[in-house]
C-alpha atoms as one frame of an Amber mdcrd trajectory, in Angstrom:
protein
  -4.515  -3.291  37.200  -7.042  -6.684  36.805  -6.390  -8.689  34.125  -9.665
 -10.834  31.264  -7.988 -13.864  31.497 -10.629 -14.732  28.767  -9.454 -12.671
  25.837  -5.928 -12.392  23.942  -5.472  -9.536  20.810  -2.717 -10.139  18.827
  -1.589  -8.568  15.477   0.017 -10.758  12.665   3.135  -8.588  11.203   5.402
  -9.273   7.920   6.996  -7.955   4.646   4.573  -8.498   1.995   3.897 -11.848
   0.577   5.414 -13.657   3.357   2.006 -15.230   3.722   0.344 -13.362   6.664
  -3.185 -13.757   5.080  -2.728 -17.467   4.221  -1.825 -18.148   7.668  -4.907
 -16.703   9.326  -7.222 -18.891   7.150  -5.515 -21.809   8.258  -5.956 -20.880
  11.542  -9.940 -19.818  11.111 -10.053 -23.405   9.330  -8.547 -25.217  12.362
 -10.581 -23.474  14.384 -13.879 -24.664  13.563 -15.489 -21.678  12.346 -16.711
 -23.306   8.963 -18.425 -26.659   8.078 -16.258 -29.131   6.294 -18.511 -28.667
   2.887 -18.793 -24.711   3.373 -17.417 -22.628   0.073 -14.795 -20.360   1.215
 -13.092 -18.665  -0.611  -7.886 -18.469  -0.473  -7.587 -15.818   1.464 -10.295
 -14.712   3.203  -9.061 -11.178   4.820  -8.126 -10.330   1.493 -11.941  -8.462
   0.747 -11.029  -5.646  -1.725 -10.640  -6.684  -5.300  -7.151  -4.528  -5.523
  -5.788  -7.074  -2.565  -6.721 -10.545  -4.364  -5.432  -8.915  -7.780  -2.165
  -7.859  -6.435  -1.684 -10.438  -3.657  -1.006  -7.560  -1.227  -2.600  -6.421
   2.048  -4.379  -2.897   1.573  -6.250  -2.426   4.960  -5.788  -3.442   8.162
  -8.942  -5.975   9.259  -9.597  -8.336  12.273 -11.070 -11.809  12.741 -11.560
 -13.853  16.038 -11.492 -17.374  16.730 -12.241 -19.138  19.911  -9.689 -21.862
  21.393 -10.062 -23.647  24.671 -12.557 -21.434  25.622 -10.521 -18.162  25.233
 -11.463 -16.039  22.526  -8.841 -14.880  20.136  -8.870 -11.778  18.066  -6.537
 -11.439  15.213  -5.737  -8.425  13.238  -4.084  -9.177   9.664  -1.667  -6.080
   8.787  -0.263  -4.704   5.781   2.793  -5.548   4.624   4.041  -2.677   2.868
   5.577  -0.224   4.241   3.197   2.912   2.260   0.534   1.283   4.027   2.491
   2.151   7.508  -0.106   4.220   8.687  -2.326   0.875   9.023   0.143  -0.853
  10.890   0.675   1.450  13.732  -2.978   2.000  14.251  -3.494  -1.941  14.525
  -0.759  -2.230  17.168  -2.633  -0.360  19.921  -5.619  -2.322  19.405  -3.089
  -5.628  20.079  -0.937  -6.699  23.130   1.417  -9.043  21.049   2.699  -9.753
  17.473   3.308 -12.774  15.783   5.937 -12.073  13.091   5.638 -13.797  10.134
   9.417 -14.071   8.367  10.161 -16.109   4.374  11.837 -19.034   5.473  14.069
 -18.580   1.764  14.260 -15.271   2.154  14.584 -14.045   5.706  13.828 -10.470
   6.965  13.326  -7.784   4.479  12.863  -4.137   5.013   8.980  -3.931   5.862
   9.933  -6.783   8.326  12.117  -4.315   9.870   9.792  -1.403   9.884   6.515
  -2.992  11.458   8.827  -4.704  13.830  10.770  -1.905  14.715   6.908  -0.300
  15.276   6.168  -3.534  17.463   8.860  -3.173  19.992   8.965   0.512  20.155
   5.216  -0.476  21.599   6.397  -2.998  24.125   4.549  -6.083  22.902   6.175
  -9.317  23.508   6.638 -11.163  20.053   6.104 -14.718  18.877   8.419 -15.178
  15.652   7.147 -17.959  13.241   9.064 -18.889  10.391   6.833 -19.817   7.294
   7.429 -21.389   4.125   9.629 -24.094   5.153   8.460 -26.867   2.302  10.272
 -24.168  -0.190  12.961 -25.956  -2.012  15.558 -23.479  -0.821  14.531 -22.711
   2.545  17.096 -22.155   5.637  15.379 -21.719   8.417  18.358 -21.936  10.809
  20.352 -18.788   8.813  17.133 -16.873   8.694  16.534 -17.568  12.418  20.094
 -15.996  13.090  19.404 -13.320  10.706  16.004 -12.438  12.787  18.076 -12.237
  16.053  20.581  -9.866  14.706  17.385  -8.065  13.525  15.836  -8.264  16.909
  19.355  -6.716  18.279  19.867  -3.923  15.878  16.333  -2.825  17.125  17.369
  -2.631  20.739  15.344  -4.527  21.330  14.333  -5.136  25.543  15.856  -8.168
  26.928  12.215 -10.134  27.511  11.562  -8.974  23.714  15.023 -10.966  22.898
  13.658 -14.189  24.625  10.632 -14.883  22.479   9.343 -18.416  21.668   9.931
 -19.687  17.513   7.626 -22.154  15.608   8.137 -23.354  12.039   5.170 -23.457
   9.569   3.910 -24.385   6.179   1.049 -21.675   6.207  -0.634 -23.732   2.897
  -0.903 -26.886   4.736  -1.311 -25.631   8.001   1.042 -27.216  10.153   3.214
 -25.337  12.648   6.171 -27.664  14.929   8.779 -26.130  17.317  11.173 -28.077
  16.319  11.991 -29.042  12.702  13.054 -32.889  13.701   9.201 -33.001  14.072
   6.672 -32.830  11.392   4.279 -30.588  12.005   0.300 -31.989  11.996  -1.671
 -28.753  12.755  -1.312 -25.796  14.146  -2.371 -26.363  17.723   1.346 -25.245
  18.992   0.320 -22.048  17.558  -2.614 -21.873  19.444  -0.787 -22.853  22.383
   2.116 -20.725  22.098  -0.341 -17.694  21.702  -1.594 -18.439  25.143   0.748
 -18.838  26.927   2.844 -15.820  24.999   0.938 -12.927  24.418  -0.638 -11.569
  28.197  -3.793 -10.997  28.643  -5.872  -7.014  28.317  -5.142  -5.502  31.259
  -7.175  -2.586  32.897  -8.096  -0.249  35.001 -11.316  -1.588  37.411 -11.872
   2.008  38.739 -11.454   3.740  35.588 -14.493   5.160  33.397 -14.923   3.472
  29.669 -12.169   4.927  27.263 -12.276   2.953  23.577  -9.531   4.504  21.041
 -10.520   4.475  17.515  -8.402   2.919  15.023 -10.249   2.163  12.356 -13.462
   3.670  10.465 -16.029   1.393   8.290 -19.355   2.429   6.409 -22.310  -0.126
   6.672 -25.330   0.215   4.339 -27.675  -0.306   7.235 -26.423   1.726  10.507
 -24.269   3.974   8.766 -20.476   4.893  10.188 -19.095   2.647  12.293 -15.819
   3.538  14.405 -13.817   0.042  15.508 -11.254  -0.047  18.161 -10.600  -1.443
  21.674 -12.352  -0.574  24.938  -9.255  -0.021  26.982 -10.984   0.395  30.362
 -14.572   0.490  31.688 -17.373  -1.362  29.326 -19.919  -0.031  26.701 -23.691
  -1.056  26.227 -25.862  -0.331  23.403 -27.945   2.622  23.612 -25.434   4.440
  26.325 -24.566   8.120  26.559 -20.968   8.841  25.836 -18.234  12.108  25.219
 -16.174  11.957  21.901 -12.412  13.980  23.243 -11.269  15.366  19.631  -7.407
  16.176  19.524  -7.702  19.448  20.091  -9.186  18.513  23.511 -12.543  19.560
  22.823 -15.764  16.974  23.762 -19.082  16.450  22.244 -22.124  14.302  23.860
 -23.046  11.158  21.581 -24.682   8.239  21.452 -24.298   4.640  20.523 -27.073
   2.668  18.756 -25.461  -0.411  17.671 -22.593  -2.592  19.268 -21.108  -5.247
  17.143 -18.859  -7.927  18.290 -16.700 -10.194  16.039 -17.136 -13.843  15.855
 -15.020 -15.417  12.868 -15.487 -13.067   9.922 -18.911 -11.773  11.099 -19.998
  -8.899  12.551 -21.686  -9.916  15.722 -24.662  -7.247  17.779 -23.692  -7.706
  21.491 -25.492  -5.740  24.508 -22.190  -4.477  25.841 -18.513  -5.076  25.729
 -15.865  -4.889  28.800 -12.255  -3.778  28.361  -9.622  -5.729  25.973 -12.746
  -6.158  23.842 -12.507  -5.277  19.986 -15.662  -3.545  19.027 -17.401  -1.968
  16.124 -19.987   1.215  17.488 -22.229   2.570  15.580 -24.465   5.635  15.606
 -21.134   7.872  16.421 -20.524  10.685  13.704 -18.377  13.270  15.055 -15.011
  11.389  15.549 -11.930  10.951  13.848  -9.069   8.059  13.989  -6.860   8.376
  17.252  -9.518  10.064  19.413 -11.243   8.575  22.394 -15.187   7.712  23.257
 -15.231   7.984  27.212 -17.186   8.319  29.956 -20.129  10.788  29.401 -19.701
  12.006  33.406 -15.896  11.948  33.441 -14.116  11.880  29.892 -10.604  11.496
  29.834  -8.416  10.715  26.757  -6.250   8.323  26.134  -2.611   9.131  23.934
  -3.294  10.126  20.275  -1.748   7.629  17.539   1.606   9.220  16.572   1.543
   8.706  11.965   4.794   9.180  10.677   5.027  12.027   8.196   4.258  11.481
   4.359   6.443  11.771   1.637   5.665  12.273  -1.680   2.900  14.506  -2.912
   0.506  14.063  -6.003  -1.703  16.908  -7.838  -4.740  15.203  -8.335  -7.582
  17.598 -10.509 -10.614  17.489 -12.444 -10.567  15.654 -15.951 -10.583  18.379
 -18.431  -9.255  16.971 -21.486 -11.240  16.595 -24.546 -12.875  13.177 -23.914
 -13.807  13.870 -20.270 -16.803  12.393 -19.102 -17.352   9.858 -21.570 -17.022
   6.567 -19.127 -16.720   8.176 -15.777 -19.956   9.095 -13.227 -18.263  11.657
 -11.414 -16.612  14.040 -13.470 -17.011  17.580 -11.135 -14.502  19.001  -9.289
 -16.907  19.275  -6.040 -17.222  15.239  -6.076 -13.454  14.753  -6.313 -13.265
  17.168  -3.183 -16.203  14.953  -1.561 -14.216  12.026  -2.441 -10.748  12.904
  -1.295 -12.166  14.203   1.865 -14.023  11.170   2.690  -9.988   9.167   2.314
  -8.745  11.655   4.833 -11.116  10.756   7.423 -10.975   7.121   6.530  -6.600
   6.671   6.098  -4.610   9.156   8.538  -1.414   8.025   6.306  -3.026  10.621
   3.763  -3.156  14.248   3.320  -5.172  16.380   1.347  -4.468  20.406   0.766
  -6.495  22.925  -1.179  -4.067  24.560  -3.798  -4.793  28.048  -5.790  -6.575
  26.350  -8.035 -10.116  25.193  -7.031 -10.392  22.080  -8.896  -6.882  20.754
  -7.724  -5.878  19.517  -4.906  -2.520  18.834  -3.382  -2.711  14.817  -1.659
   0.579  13.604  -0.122   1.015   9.906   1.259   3.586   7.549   2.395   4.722
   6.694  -1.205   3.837   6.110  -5.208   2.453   3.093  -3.958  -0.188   4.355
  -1.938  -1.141   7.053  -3.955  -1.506   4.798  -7.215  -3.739   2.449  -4.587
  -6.213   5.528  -4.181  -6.486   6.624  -8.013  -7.081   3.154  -8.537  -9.877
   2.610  -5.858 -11.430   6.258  -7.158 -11.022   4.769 -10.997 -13.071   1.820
  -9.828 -15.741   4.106  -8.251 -16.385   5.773 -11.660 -14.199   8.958 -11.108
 -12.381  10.560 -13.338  -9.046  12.563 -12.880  -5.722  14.087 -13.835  -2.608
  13.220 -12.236   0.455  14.996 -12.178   4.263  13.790 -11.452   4.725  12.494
  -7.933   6.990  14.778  -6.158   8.723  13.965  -2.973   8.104  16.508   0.232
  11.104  18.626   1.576  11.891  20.098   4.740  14.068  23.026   5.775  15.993
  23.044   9.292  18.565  25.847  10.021  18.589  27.356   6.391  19.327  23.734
   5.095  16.509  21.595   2.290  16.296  18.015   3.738  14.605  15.234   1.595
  13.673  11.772   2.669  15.584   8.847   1.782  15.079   5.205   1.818  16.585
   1.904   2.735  16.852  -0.274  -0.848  17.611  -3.791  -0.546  18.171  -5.456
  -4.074  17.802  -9.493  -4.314  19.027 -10.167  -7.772  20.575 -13.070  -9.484
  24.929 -12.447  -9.594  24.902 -11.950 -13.327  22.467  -8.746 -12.750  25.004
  -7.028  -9.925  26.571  -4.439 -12.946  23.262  -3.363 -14.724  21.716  -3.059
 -11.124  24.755  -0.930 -10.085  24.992   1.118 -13.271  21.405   2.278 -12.589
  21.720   3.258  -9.317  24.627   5.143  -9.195  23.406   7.931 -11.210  20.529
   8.069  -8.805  22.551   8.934  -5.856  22.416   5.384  -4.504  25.255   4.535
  -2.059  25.837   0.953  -1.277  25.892   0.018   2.421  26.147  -3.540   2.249
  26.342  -6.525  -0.323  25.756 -10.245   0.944  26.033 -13.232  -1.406  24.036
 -16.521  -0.139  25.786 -18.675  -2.034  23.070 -19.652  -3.772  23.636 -17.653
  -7.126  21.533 -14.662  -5.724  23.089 -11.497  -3.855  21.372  -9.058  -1.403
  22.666  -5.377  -2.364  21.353  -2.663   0.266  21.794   1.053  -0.469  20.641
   4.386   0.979  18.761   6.619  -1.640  17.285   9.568  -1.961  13.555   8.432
  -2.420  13.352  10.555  -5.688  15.923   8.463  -6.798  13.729   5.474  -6.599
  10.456   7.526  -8.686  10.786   5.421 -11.706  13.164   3.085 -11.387  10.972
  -0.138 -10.543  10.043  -0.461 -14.042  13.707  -0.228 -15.408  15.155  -2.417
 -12.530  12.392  -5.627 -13.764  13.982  -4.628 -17.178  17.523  -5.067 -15.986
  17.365  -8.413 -14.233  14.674  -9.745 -16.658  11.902  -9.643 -14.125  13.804
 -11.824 -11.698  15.094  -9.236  -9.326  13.328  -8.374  -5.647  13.532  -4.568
  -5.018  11.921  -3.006  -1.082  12.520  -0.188   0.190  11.599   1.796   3.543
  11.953   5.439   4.894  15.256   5.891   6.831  15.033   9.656   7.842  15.935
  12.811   6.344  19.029  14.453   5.075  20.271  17.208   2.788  19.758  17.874
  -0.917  21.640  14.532  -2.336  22.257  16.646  -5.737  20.089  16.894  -8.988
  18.692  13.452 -10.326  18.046  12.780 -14.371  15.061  11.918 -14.723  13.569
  10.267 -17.738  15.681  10.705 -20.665  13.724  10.443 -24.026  11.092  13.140
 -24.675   7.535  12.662 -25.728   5.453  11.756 -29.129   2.752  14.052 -29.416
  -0.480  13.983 -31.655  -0.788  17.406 -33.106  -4.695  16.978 -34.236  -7.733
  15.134 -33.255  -8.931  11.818 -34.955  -8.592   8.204 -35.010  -5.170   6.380
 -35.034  -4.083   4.608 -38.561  -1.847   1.801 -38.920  -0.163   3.928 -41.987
   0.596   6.965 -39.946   2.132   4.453 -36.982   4.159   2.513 -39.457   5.516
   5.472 -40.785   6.327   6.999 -37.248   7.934   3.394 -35.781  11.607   4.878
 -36.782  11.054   7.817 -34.510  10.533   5.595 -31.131   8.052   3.218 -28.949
   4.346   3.792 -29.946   1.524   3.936 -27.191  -1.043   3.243 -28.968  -2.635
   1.013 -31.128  -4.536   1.839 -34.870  -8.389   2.681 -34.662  -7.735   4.716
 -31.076  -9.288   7.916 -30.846  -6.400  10.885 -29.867  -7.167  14.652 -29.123
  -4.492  17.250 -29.806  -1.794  17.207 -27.394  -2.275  13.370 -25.875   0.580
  12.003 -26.096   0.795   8.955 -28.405   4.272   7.377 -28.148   7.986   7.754
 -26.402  10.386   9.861 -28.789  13.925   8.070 -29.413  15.558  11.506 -28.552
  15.618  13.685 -25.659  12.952  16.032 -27.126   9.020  16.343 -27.381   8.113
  16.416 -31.219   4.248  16.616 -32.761   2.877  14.011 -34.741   0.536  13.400
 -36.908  -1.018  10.049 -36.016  -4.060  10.569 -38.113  -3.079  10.301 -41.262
  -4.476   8.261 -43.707  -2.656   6.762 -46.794  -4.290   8.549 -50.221  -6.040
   6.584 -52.359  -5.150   6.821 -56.378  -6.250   4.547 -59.242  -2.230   4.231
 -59.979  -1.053   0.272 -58.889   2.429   0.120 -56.970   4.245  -3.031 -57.078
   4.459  -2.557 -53.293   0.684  -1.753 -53.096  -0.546  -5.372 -51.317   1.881
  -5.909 -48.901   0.565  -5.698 -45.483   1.744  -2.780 -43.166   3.997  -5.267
 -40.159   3.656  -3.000 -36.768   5.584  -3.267 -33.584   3.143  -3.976 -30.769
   2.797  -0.984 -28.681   4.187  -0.877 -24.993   0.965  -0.555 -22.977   1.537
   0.435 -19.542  -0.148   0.444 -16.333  -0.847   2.973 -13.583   2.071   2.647
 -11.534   4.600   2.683 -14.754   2.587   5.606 -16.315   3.366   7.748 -13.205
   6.931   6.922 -13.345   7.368   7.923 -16.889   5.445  11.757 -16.716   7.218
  14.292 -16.933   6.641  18.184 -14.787   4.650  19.246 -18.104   2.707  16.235
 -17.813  -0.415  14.650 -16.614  -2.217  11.119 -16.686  -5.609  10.633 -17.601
  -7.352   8.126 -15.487 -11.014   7.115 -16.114 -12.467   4.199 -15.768 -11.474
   1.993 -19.081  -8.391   4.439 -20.322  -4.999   5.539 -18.957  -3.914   8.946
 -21.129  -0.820  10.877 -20.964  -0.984  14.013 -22.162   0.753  18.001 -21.937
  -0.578  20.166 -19.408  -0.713  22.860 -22.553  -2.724  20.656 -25.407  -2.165
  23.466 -27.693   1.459  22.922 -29.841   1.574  26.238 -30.292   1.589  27.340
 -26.290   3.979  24.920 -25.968   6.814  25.875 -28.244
């Protein structure tokens, strides 16, 4: 095997928020790539609208820098473990990981999982801890907390012996050692070098490039990125796509693109350890292999780990539909959903009895809220029903997935927290108290358990709580779970909202809704005080007489109405339930509109 002394790939890995994506624009900043005066925008790698709004990695995407002449490609991860699918694709493209860990907060659950992905790969790992200017940082406890991290992996014993920096991502300094102030980042740099080896290949071996990731351009159409592993590519060159199933088809490339920085660069022809973009390539999916059009041979298919939790995702039927979306059709929501499968292998999508719904099943809520968001955005408009966790049966036994919580909360929140959980089949593994007011609770859950409960854990610790979680394998059927416990307010008749009918309804629970809305029989309006659904009508207007009341001018004082958002509205439905998403509007509403079906 020769080694490109000329080239390193190396994938930046972390729990979300740990500042991954502020650290690579220091490092594109430090490396030259833009003028002094240039307009750039915080965090670059963060392209999609959903990522800047929530401050969360989505997709997996790669920059390069050059430094001392060796050429650097960087791959910014996801954080999240519901984006896990991204994270194991990006790690064959690398051959080392820089993990990124909360100098305040130390190793969390995703930091677990895409490390625990890392090492399973063999790739030697640099460990930077970030955020040390935070007032309560403790880098030396989270830097013991990492190696009994490192350990409970298994991990190899080179894997144990891997270098450390300390950085302040904003400011973009990194040091070794903490007695020294840190003035750029150039130990980084260096500690990449002379850390993460170089591509090695095969010199006798015909080209084989693994795809890991798909991207659409307006100009060439498809494009398929991933790393030539041996051999080299030119534009124009005759090639073999090797599906899964071992089958090969003849193709072609058109257009080879490079990356320089954040561009997309044409070269004539890449060599192995390169990451390239190819276009002109149709017929391929993520985890096959373009080789050699005389000799094709595959390389190992990307292993995704099972979803689970499903969604039923249909066609907008309701009353109002197609009044703000552009795709309304059952066909186009097929189009569409297809079109995610080939892009994100984390996803699945079944056709059910029914041919305007379809079954789609992903990692976790998450994910699945990330996609009806992305479609809302497009102009599509669906109905949602309750996400449902996937089973499994193994010698006559039901398994269901459960998860790893870990709970940072201030002390004062430990007995709501526990209270909660308990009924949920939570059962506490662990409980660490920093000393610093705030304690670390870690349970094992059945991940049904956790379908709703984000909203009511910000509740209980008055937003100041830290909730992860992570899939920790399968067992059996942890018992029934409640779920939620008041029942539904539910317009009986079409019409427009009035502030008299909601004042008069404000005794019988939380309104959703707020006057001069537009309702359709069956939508449901509001969140019942009791444990049952009861009909309402909404409409009604107060009736005008020429009689004076004494009570006739005083204004009608409403409650605000609790207006929730896409995650929270798919934690709250119900199995006779669907959401509404266009658009502008969130709906709930009964899968039977008519009262009279449903009583």
């Amino acid at each position: 095997m020769q080694q490109r002394e000329s080239i390193r790939n190396i994938a930046i890995i972390a729990h979300v928020d740990h500042g991954k994506t502020t650290l690579v624009d220091a490092m594109l900043w430090q490396s030259g790539l833009f003028r002094q005066n240039e307009s750039v925008p915080e965090r670059i790698m963060d392209s999609i609208d959903l990522e800047r709004e929530k401050g969360i990695t989505i997709m997996a995407k790669n920059t390069a820098i050059t430094y001392k002449g060796v050429h650097i490609n960087i791959v910014d991860t996801p954080g999240h473990a519901d984006f896990g699918s991204e994270v194991e694709r990006t790690l064959t493209l690398v051959d080392g990981v820089l993990l990124l860990v909360d100098a305040a907060e130390g190793p969390l659950p995703q930091t677990r999982f895409v490390l625990k992905k890392a090492l399973e790969a063999g790739l030697p790992p640099i460990v930077v801890v970030n955020k040390i200017d935070r007032g309560d940082a403790r880098p030396a406890e989270v830097l013991d907390e990492i190696y009994d991290l490192f350990i409970d992996l298994d991990a190899a014993e080179d894997q144990l012996d891997f270098p450390v920096l300390y950085t302040d991502a904003r400011a973009g300094t990194a040091t070794a050692d903490l007695k020294e102030e840190g003035r750029t980042l150039a130990p980084l740099f260096e500690t990449i070098l002379a850390t993460v080896p170089a591509p090695s290949f095969d010199p006798d071996a015909g080209l084989q490039f693994r795809v890991a990731m798909l991207d659409w351009d307006d100009y060439v159409g498809r494009l398929i990125i991933g790393r030539v592993v041996n051999g080299r590519v030119r534009q124009a060159d005759r090639v073999t796509v090797v599906h899964r199933d071992g089958a090969v088809e003849p193709a072609k490339v058109t257009v080879l693109y490079g990356y320089e920085g954040l561009k997309r660069v044409e070269v004539p022809e890449a060599s192995a350890g390169d990451l390239v973009a190819i276009a002109g390539i149709e017929a391929v999916e993520i985890g096959e292999t373009v080789a050699d059009a005389e000799n094709p041979r595959a390389l190992p298919a990307i292993r995704i780990d099972e979803p689970t939790v499903a969604m039923l995702f249909s066609a907008n039927v309701s009353p109002f539909a197609g009044r703000e979306g552009r795709f309304v059709t059952s066909p186009q929501l097929r189009d569409r959903l297809m079109k995610e499968k080939r892009v994100n292998v984390g996803i699945r999508v079944e056709e059910t009895e029914s041919p305007d719904t379809f079954r789609v099943s992903g990692r976790g809520e998450l994910q699945l809220a990330i996609l009806i968001e992305m479609m809302r955005r497009e102009g599509f408009e669906t109905e949602v029903g309750k996400p449902e966790i996937i089973t499994r049966q193994e010698d006559g036994q039901t398994l269901e997935p459960m998860e790893h919580l870990v709970v940072d909360i201030p002390e004062e929140y430990i007995g709501a927290v526990t209270q909660k959980i308990g009924p949920r089949r939570g059962v506490m593994a662990k409980l660490v108290n920093h000393g610093t007011g705030r304690v670390r609770l870690e349970y094992r859950i059945p991940a049904r358990g956790l379908i709703g409960y984000r909203t009511e854990f910000l509740t209980d610790t008055r937003g100041t709580g830290l909730l992860n979680h992570l899939f920790d394998g399968w067992d059996g059927w942890q018992g029934d779970i409640a779920h939620r416990q008041n029942g539904a307010l539910v317009a009986d008749r079409a019409g427009r909202t009035t502030a008299y009918a909601i004042d008069n309804l404000q005794a019988r629970g939380v309104m959703f809704v707020n006057p001069g809305e537009q309702v359709y029989e069956g939508m449901i309006v509001g969140e019942n005080s009791r444990d049952n659904d009861m009909d309402v009508n909404i409409t009604k207007e107060k009736k005008l007489t020429n009689m004076r009341a004494s009570t006739a001018d005083e204004a009608t004082k409403l409650t605000p109405p609790r207006l929730m958002n896409l995650e929270q509205c798919l934690e709250w439905i119900r199995e006779d339930e669907l959401l509404e998403v266009t658009p502008k509007s969130l709906r709930l509403r009964k899968r039977q509109l008519s009262g009279r079906r449903r009583f």
